[in-house]
Short mmCIF file of C-alpha atoms in Angstrom, two decimals:
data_model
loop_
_atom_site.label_atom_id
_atom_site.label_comp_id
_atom_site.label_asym_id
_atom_site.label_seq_id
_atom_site.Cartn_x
_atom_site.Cartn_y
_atom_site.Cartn_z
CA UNK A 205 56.71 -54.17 -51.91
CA UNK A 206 58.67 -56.92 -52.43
CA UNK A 207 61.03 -58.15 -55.82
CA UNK A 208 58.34 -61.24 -55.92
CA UNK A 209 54.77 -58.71 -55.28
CA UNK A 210 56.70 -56.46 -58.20
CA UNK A 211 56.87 -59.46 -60.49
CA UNK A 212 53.12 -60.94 -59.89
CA UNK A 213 51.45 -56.33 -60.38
CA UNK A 214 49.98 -56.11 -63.53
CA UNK A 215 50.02 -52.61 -63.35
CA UNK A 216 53.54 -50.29 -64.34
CA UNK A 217 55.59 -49.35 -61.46
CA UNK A 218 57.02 -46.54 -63.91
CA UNK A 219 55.47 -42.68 -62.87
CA UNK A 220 55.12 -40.24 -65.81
CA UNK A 221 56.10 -36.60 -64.80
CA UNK A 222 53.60 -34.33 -65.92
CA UNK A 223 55.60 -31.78 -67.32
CA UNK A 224 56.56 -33.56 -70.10
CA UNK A 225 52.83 -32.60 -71.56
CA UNK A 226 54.38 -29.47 -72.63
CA UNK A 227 56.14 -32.00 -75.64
CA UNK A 228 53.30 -33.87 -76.39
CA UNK A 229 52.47 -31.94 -79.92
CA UNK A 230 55.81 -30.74 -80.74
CA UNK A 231 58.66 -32.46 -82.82
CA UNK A 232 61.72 -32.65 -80.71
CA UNK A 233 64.08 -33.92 -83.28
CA UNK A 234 62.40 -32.26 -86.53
CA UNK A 235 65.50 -33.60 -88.74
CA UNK A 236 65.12 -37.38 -88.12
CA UNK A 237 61.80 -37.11 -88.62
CA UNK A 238 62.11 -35.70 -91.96
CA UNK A 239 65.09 -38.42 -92.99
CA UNK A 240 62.17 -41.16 -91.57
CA UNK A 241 59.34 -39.21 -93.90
CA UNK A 242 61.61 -39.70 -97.19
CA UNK A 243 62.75 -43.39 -95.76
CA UNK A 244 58.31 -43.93 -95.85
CA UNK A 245 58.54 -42.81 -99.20
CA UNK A 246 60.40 -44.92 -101.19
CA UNK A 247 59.92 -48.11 -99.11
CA UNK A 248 58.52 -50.90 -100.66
CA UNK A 249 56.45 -53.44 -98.66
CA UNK A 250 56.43 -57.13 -99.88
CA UNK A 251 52.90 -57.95 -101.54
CA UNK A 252 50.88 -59.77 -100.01
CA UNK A 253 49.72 -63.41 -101.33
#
């Protein structure tokens, strides 16, 4: 393929490795997510009008 076929695909070029499955239901970084959980918490979203 060339740079110019690359650009015109419509589909990814990017291969997912299968092993990462075994991470698909686990929390890798289970501290972040907490700090993003209490971030959620006390947001406040602008109302709508």
């Amino acid at each position: 393929m060339t740079i110019h076929d690359i650009n015109k695909a419509k589909v990814p070029i990017v291969k997912i490795n299968n092993k990462l499955d075994k991470f698909r239901n686990t929390v890798l970084f289970p501290k972040k997510v907490e700090m993003a959980n209490k971030m959620l918490e006390n947001a406040v979203l602008p109302k709508n009008q």
